[in-house]
Coordinates of N, CA, C and O in Angstrom, one line a residue:
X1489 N 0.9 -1.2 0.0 CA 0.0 0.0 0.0 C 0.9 1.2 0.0 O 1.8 1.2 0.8
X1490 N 0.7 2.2 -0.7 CA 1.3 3.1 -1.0 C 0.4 4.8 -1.0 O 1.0 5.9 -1.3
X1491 N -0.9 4.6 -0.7 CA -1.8 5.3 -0.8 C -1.7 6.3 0.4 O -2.1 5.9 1.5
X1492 N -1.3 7.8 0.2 CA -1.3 8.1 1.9 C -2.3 8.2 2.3 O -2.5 8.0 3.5
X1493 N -3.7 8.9 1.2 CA -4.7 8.9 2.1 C -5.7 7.5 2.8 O -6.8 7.6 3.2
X1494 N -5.0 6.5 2.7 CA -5.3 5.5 3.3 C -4.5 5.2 4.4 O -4.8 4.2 5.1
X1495 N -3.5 6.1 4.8 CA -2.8 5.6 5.5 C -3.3 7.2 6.5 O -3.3 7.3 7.7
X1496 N -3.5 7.6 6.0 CA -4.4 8.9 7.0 C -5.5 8.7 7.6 O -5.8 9.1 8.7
X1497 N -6.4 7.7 6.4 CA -7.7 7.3 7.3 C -7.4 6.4 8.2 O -8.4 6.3 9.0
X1498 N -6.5 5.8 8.5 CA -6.3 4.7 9.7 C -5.3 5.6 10.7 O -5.2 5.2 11.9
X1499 N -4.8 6.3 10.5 CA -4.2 7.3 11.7 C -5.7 8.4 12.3 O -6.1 8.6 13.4
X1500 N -6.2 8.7 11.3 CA -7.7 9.6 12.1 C -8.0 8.5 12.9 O -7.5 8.7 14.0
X1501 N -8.6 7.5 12.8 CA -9.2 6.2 13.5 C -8.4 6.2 15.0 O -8.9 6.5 16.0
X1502 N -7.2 5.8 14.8 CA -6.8 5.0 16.2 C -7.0 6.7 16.7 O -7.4 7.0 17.9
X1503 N -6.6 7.7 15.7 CA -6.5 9.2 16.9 C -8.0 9.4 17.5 O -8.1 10.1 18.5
X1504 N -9.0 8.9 17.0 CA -10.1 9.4 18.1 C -10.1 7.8 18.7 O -11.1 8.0 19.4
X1505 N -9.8 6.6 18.8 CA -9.6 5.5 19.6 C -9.0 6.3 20.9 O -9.3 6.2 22.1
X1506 N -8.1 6.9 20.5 CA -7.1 7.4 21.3 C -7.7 8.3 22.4 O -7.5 8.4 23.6
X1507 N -8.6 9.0 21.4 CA -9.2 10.7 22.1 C -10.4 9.8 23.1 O -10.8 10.3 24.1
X1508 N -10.8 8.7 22.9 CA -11.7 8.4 23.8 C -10.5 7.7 25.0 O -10.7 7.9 26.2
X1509 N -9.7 7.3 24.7 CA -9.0 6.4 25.9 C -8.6 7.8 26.7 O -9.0 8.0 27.8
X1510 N -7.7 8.7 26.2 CA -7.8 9.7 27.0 C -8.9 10.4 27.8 O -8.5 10.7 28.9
X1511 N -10.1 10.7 27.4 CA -11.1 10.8 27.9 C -11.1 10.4 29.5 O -11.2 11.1 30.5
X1512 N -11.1 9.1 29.4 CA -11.5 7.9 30.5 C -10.2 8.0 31.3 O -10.4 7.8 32.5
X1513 N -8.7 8.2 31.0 CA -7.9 8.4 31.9 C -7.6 6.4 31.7 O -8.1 5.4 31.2
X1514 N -6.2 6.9 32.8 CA -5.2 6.0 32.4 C -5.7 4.7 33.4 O -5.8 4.7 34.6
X1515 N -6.2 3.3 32.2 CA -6.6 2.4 32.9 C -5.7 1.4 33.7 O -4.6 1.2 33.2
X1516 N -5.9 0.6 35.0 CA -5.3 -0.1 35.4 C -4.5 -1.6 34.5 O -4.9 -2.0 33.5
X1517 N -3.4 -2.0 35.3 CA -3.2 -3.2 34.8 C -1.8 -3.3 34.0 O -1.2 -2.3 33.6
X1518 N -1.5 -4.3 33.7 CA -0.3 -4.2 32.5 C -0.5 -5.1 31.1 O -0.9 -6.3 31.3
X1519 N -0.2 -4.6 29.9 CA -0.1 -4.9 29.1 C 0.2 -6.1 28.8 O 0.9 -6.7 29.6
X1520 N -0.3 -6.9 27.7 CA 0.0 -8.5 27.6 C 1.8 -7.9 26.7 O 2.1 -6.8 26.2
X1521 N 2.9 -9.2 26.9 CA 3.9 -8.9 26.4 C 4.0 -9.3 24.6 O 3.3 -10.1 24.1
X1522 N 4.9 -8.6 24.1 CA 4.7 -8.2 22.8 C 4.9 -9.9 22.2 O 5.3 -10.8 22.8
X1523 N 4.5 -9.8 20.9 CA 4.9 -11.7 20.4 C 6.5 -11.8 20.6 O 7.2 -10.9 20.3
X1524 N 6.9 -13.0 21.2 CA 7.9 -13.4 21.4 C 9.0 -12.3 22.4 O 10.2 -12.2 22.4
X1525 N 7.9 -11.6 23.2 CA 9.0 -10.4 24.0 C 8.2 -10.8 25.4 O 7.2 -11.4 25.7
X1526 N 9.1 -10.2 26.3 CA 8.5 -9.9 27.9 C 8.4 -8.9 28.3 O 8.1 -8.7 29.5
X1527 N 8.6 -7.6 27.2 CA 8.1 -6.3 27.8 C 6.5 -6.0 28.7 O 5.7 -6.4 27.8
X1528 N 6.1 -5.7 29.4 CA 5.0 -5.5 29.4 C 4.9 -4.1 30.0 O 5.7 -3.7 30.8
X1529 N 3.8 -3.3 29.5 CA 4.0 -1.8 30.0 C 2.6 -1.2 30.6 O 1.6 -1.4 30.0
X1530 N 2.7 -0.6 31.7 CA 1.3 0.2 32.5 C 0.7 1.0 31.4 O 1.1 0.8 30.2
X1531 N -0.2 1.8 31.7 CA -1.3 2.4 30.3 C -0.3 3.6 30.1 O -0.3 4.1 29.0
X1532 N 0.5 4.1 31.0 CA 1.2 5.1 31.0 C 2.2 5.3 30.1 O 2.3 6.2 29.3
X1533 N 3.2 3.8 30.4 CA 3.7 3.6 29.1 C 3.7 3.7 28.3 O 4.7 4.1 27.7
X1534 N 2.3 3.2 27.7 CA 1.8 3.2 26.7 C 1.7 4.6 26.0 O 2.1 4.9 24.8
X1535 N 1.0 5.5 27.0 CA 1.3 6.6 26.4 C 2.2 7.5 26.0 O 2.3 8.3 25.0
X1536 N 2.8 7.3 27.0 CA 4.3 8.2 26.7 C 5.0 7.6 25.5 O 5.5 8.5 24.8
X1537 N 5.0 5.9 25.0 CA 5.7 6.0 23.8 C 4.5 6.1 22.6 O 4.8 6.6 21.6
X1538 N 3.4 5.8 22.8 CA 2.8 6.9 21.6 C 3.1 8.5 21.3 O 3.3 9.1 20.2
X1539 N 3.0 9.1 22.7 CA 4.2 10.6 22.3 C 5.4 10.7 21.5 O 5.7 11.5 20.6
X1540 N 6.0 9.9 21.9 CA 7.4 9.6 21.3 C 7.6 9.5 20.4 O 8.0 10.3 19.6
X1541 N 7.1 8.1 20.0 CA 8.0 7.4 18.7 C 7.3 8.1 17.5 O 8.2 8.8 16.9
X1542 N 6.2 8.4 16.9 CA 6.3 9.3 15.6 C 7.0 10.3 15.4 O 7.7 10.0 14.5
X1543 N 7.3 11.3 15.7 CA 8.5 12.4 15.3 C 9.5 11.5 15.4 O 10.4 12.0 14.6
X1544 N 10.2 10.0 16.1 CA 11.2 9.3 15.5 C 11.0 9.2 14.3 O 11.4 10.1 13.5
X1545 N 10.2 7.9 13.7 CA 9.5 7.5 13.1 C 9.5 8.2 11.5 O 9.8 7.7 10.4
X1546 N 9.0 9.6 12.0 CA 9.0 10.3 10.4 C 10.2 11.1 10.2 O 10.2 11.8 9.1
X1547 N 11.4 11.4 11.2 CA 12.4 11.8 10.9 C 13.4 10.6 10.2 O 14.2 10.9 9.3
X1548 N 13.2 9.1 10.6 CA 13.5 8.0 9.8 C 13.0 8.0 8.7 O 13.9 7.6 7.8
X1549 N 11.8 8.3 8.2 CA 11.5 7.8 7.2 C 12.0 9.0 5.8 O 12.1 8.8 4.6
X1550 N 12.3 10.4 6.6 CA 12.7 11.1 5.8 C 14.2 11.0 5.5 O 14.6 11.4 4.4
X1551 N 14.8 10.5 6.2 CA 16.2 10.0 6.4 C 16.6 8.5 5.5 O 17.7 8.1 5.2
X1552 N 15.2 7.7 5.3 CA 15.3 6.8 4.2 C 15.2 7.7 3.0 O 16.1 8.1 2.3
X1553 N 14.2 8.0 2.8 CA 14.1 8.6 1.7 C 14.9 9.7 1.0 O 14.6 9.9 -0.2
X1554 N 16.0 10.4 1.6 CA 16.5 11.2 1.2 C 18.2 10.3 0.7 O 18.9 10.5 -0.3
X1555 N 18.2 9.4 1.7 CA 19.2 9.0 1.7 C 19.0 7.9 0.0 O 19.9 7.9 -0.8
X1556 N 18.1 7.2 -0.1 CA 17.6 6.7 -1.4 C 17.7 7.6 -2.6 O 18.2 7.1 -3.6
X1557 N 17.2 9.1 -2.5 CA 17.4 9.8 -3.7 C 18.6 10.1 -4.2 O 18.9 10.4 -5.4
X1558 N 19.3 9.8 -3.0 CA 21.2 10.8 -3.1 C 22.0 9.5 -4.2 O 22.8 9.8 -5.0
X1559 N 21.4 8.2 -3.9 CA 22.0 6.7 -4.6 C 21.7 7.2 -5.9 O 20.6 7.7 -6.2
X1560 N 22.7 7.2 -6.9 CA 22.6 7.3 -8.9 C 21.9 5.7 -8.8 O 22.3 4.7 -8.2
X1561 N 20.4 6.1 -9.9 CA 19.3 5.1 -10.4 C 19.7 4.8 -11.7 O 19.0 5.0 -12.7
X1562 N 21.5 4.0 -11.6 CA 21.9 3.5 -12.7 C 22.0 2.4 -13.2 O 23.0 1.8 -12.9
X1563 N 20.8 1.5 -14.6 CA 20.8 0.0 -14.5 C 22.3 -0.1 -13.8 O 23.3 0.5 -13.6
X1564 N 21.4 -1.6 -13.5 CA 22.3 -2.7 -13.3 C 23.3 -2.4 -12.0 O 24.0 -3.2 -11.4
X1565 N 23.2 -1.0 -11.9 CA 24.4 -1.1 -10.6 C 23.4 -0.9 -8.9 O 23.9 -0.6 -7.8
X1566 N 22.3 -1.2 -9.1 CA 21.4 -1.2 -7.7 C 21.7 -0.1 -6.8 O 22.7 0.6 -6.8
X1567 N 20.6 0.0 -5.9 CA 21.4 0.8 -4.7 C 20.7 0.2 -3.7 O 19.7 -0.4 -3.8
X1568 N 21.5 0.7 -2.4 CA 22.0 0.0 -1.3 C 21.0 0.7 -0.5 O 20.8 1.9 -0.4
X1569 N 20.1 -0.5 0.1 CA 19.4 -0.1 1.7 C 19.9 0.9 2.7 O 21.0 0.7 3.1
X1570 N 19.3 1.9 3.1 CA 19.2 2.9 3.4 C 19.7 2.7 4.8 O 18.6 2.8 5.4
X1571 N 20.7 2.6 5.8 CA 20.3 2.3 7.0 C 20.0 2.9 8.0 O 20.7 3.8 8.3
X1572 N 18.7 2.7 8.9 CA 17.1 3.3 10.1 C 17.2 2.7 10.9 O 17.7 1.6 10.9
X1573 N 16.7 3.3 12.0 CA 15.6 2.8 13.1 C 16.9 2.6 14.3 O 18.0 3.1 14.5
X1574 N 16.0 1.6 14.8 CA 16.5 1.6 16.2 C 15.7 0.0 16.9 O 14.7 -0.6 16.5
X1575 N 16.5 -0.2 17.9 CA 15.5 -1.3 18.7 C 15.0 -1.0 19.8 O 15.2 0.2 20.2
X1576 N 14.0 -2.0 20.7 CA 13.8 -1.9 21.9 C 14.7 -1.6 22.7 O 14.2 -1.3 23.7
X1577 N 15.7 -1.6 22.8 CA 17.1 -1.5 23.8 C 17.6 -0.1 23.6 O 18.5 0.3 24.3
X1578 N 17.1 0.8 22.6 CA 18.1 1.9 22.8 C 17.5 3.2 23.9 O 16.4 3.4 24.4
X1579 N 18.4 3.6 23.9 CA 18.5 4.7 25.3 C 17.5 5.7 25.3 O 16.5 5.8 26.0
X1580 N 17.8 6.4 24.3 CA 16.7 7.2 23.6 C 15.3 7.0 24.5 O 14.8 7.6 25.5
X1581 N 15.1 6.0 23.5 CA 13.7 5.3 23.6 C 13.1 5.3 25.3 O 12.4 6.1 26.0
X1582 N 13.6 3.9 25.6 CA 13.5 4.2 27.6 C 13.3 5.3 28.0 O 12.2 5.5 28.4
X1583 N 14.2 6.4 28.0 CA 13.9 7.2 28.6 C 13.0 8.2 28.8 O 12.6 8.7 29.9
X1584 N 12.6 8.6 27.1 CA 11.7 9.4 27.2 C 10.0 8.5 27.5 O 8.9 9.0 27.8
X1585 N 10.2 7.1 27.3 CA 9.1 6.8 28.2 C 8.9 6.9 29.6 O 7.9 7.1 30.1
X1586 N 10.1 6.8 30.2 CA 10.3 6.7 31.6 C 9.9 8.2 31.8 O 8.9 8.5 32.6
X1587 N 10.4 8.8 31.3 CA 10.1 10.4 31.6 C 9.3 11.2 31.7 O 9.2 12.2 32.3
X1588 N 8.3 10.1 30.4 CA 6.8 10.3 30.6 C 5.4 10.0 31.0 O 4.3 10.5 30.8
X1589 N 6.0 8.6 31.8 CA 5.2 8.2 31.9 C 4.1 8.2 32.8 O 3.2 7.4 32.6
X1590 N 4.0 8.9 33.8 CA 3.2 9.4 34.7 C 2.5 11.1 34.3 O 1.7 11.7 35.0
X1591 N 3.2 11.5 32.8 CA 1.9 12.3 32.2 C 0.2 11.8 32.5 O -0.2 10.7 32.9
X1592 N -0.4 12.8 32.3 CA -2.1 12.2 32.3 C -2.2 12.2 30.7 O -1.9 13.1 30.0
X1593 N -2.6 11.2 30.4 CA -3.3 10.7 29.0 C -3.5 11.9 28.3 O -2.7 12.2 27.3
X1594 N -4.7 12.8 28.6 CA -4.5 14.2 28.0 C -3.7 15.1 27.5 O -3.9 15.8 26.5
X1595 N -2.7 15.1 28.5 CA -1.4 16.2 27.9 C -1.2 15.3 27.0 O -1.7 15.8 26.0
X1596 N -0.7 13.9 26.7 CA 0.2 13.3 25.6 C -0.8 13.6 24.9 O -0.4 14.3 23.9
X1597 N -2.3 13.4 24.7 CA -2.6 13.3 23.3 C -2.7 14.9 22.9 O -3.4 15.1 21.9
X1598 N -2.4 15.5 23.2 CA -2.3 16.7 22.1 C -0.5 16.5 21.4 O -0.1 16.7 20.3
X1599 N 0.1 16.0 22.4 CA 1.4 15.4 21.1 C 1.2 14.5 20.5 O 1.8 14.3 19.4
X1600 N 0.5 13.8 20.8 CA 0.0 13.0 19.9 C -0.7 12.9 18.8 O -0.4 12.2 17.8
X1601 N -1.8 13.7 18.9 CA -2.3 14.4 17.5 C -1.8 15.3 16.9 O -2.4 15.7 15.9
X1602 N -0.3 16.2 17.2 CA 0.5 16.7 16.6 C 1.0 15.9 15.4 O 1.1 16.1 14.1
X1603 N 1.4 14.7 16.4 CA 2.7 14.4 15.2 C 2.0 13.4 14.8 O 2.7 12.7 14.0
X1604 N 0.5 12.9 15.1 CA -0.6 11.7 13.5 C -0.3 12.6 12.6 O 0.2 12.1 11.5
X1605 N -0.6 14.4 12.8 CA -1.3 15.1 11.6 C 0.1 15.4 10.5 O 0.1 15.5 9.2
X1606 N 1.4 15.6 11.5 CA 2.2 15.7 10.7 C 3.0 14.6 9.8 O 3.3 14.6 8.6
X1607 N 3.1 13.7 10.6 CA 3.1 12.2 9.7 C 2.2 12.0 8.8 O 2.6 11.3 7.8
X1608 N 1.2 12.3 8.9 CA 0.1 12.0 7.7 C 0.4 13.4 6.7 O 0.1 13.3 5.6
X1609 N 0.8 14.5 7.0 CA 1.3 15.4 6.3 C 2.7 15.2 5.2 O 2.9 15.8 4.1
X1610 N 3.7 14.2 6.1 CA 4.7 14.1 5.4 C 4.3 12.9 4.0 O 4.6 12.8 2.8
X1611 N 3.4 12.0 5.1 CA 3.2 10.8 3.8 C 2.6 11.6 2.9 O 3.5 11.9 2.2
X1612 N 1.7 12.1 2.4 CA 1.0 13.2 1.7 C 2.1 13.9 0.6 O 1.9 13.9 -0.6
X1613 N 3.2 14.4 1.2 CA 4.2 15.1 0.3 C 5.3 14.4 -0.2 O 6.3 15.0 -0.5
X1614 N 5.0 12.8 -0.3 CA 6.3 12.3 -0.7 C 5.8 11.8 -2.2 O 4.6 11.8 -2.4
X1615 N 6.6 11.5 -3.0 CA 6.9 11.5 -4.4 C 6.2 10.4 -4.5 O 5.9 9.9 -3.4
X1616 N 5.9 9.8 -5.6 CA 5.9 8.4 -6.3 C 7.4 7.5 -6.3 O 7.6 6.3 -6.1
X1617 N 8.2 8.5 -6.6 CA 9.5 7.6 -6.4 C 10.2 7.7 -5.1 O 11.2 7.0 -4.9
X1618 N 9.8 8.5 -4.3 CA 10.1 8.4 -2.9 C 9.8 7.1 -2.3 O 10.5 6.4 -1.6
X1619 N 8.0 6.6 -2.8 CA 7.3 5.1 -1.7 C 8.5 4.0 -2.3 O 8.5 2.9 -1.8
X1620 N 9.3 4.2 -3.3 CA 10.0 3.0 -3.8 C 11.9 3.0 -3.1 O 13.0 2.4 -3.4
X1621 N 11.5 3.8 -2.0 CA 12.5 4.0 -1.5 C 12.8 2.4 -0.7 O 11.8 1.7 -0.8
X1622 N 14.2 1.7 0.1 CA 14.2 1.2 0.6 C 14.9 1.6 1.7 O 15.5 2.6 1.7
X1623 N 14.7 0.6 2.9 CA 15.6 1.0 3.9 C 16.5 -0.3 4.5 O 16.4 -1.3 3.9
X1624 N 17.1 -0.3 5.4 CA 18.0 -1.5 6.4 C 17.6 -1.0 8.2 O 17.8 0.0 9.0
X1625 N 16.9 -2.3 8.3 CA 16.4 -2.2 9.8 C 17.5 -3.0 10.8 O 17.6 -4.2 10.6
X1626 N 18.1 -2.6 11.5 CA 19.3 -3.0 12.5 C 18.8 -4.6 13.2 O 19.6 -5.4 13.6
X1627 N 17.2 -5.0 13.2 CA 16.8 -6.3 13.1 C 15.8 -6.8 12.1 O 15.3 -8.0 12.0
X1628 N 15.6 -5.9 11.5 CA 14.3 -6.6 10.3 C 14.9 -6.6 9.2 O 14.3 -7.2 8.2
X1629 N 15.8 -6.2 9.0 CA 16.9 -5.8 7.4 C 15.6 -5.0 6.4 O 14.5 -4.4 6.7
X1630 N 16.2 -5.3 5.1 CA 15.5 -4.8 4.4 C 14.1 -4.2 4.0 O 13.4 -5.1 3.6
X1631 N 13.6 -3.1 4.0 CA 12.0 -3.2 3.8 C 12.0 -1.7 3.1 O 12.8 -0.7 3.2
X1632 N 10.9 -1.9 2.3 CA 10.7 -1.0 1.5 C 9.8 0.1 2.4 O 9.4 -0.1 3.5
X1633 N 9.6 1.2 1.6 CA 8.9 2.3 2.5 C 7.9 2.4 3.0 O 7.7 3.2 3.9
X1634 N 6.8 1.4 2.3 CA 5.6 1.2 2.5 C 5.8 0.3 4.0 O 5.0 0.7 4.9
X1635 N 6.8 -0.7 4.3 CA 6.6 -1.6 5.4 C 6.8 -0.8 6.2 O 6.0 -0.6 7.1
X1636 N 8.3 0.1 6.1 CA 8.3 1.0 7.4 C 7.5 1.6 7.6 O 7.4 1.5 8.8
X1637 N 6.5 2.3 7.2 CA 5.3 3.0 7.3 C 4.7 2.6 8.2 O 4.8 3.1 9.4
X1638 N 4.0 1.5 7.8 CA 3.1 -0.2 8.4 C 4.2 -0.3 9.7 O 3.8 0.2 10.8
X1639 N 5.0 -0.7 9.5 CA 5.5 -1.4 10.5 C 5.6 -0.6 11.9 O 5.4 -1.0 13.0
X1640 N 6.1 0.8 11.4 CA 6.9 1.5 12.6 C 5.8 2.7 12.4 O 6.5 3.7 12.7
X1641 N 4.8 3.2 12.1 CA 4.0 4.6 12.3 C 2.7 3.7 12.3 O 2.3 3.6 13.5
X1642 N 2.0 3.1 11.4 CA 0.6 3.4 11.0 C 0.3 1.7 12.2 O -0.1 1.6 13.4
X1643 N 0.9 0.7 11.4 CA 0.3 -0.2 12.8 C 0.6 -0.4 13.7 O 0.0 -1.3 14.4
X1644 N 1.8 0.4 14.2 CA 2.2 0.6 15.7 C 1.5 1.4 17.0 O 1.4 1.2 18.2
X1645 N 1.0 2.4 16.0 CA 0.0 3.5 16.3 C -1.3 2.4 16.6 O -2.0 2.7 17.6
X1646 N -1.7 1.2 15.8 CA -2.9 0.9 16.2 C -2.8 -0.4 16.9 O -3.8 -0.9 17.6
X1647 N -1.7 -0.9 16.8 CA -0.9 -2.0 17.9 C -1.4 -1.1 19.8 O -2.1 -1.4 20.8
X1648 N -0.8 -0.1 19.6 CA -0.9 0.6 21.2 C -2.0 1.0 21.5 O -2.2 0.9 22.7
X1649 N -2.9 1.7 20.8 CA -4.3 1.7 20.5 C -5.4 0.2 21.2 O -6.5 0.2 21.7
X1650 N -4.5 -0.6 20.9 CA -5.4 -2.1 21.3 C -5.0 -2.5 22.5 O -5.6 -3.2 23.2
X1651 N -3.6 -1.9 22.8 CA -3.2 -2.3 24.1 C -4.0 -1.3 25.5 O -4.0 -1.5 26.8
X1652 N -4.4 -0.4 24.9 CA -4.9 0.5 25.9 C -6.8 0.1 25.7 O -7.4 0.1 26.7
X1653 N -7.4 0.0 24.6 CA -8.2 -0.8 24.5 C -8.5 -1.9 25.3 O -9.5 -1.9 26.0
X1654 N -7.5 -2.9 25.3 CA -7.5 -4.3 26.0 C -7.5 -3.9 27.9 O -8.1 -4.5 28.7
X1655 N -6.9 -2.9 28.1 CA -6.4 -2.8 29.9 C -7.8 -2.2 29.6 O -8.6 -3.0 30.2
X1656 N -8.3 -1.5 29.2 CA -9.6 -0.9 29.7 C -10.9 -2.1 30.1 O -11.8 -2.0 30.9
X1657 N -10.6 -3.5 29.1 CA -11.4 -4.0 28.8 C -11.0 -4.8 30.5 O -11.8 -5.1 31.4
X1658 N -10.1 -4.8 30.5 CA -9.4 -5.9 32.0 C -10.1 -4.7 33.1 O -10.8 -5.0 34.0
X1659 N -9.7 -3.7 32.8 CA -10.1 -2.5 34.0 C -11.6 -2.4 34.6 O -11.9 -1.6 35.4

């Protein structure tokens, strides 16, 4: 999928998912752990890396993509995966959840609907030959721009959306 306004209508979605979970305030309980992980995180968590990780997220993907345009698109000589991202383990990341995690659901979601509208703003202004960009994930390797999208903004976004969904449902 390469269509951004499809990838906007599913960021509006989880954002009023979201605007109702904030509503109701931060539900008890902890998160089931991720497939094949043991993280598990309070609703707070939750929220704090929904603050977070998009402004990662779309300064990567602009960072794929720029870094793709700069490669000469000359047969036969290919070009080279872009390399992005980051894992669960990096410093970054922890901290600014730790840091936020005792925000009230409210404050985050106005960063949070900052950076849906601007991520859905950037997908919007990128080229036809931009979505054919690739990148190199430090553990997923290769993926084209569409997956990072998918993988790291649009179903991440509705991945945490379900987790705060689900504690509510436990709550």
């Amino acid at each position: 999928m390469t269509e951004p306004a499809a990838y906007r209508d599913r960021m509006r979605a989880v954002q009023a998912r979201l605007e109702e979970q904030a509503a109701e305030g931060a539900p008890p309980g902890l998160t089931d752990p991720d497939p094949g992980g043991s993280e598990r995180w309070e609703a707070g968590q939750v929220w704090a890396h929904l603050a977070e990780f998009p402004p990662y997220w779309a300064a990567q993907i602009q960072h794929v993509v720029d870094g793709w345009a700069e490669q000469p698109d000359e047969p036969g000589a290919g070009r080279t995966p872009v390399r992005f991202g980051r894992t669960k383990a990096d410093g970054d990341r922890i901290a600014a959840i730790e840091r936020d995690r005792h925000e009230h659901p409210a404050a985050l979601l106005t960063r949070v609907r900052r950076e849906i509208a601007a991520v859905a703003d950037q997908l919007d202004g990128l080229s036809p030959e931009a979505w054919q960009a690739v990148g190199a994930h430090p553990s997923l390797g290769a993926m084209g721009l569409p997956q990072i999208v998918e993988e790291f903004v649009v179903g991440h976004l509705e991945e945490h959306a379900d987790q705060l969904d689900l504690l509510r449902e436990r709550g």
